[in-house]
Amino acid sequence: MRRVIVAALAVVALATSAMAQSYDLYYLMPGQAGSKGIQAGIAAADVGSVADVGVVNLGGKYSISDMIEVGALARLGLLNDDLSTLSEFTVGAKYSLRENCAATVGVLVPTGDADDPGLSLGFMHTHNMGDMMINNWLQVGLLDGYTGGVGVNVNLLVEPTMTFGDKLTGYLDVLVHTNTDDIAGDVLGIDLGPNVDIMVNDSAVANVGLVLGIAGDAKAADLGIVATFIMRL
């Protein structure tokens, strides 16, 4: 399913995403050498106002080797009057440490609505728990583009996943985001992101999901929605 489609790039542009500081917002390990792909999708922080607050996401990635993957993601404000046409542009890389873990880096390029650069450093790890796989991704955000000049951003994804038959894989993302300046204060948000992969064919997956706030002053204010089409080339 999703983690064998090496083309995947994420569309979740919601501030609540624990992966919002990466070029690849879905949890995916680096692909095999030479693998590449594209993605296209839309995300909105309010499911009832997709045409007004939606963000279009376009991206691609390429595996230089079995250990190193590079990618880029453009967030477009085509459906959002408050955002520039090219709202954000993120580039980055992943380095496979072992089969079940990787180091990640992301760079927010100062363009569009991003006045300052941002830098994120992360660590991905997968372990089995019974019939489920649990994916974990911890990221820290540095520089003014991510922190606004205050503290260090801390974003965590914990993602139980389970496969249902040959066509469906379900994920229950727990998304935690805060800042070291006030970790348990009004910058803390905990959101839930249930989503599902639907296998279209051997090289394509459609993913649909929701994002809802469950705790903290900075949790998602409304019910968000995500839809993505992922294709391996």
CSV table of C-alpha atoms in Angstrom, one decimal, residues 1-6 8-12 25-28 133 135 159-173 193-201 204-210 226-231:
chain,number,residue,atom,x,y,z
A,1,MET,CA,0.0,0.0,0.0
A,2,ARG,CA,1.2,3.5,0.7
A,3,ARG,CA,4.6,2.7,2.0
A,4,VAL,CA,5.5,0.6,-1.0
A,5,ILE,CA,4.5,3.4,-3.4
A,6,VAL,CA,7.9,5.2,-3.4
A,8,ALA,CA,4.4,9.4,-2.5
A,9,LEU,CA,4.5,13.0,-1.4
A,10,ALA,CA,2.1,14.4,1.2
A,11,VAL,CA,-0.7,17.0,0.7
A,12,VAL,CA,-1.4,17.8,4.3
A,25,LEU,CA,4.1,14.6,4.7
A,26,TYR,CA,3.2,11.0,4.7
A,27,TYR,CA,5.3,8.5,6.6
A,28,LEU,CA,7.4,6.8,3.9
A,133,MET,CA,2.8,-1.6,12.5
A,135,ASN,CA,5.2,4.4,12.7
A,159,GLU,CA,0.7,6.2,13.5
A,160,PRO,CA,-0.8,2.8,14.0
A,161,THR,CA,-1.5,1.1,10.7
A,162,MET,CA,-3.4,-2.0,9.6
A,163,THR,CA,-4.1,-3.6,6.2
A,164,PHE,CA,-7.6,-4.8,5.3
A,165,GLY,CA,-7.6,-7.2,2.3
A,166,ASP,CA,-5.7,-6.4,-0.9
A,167,LYS,CA,-6.9,-2.9,-1.5
A,168,LEU,CA,-7.2,-0.9,1.8
A,169,THR,CA,-4.7,0.2,4.5
A,170,GLY,CA,-6.0,2.2,7.4
A,171,TYR,CA,-4.0,4.7,9.5
A,172,LEU,CA,-4.9,6.4,12.8
A,173,ASP,CA,-2.5,9.3,13.0
A,193,GLY,CA,-5.9,12.1,11.6
A,194,PRO,CA,-7.7,8.9,10.5
A,195,ASN,CA,-7.0,8.2,6.8
A,196,VAL,CA,-7.1,5.3,4.4
A,197,ASP,CA,-5.1,4.2,1.3
A,198,ILE,CA,-7.1,2.8,-1.6
A,199,MET,CA,-5.0,0.8,-4.0
A,200,VAL,CA,-5.8,1.9,-7.6
A,201,ASN,CA,-3.3,-0.3,-9.4
A,204,ALA,CA,-1.0,4.3,-7.8
A,205,VAL,CA,-2.8,4.9,-4.5
A,206,ALA,CA,-5.5,7.3,-3.5
A,207,ASN,CA,-5.5,8.5,0.1
A,208,VAL,CA,-8.4,10.2,1.9
A,209,GLY,CA,-8.5,11.3,5.5
A,210,LEU,CA,-9.7,13.8,8.1
A,226,VAL,CA,-7.2,15.6,3.0
A,227,ALA,CA,-7.3,13.9,-0.4
A,228,THR,CA,-4.2,12.8,-2.4
A,229,PHE,CA,-3.4,10.8,-5.6
A,230,ILE,CA,0.0,9.2,-5.5
A,231,MET,CA,1.7,7.7,-8.5
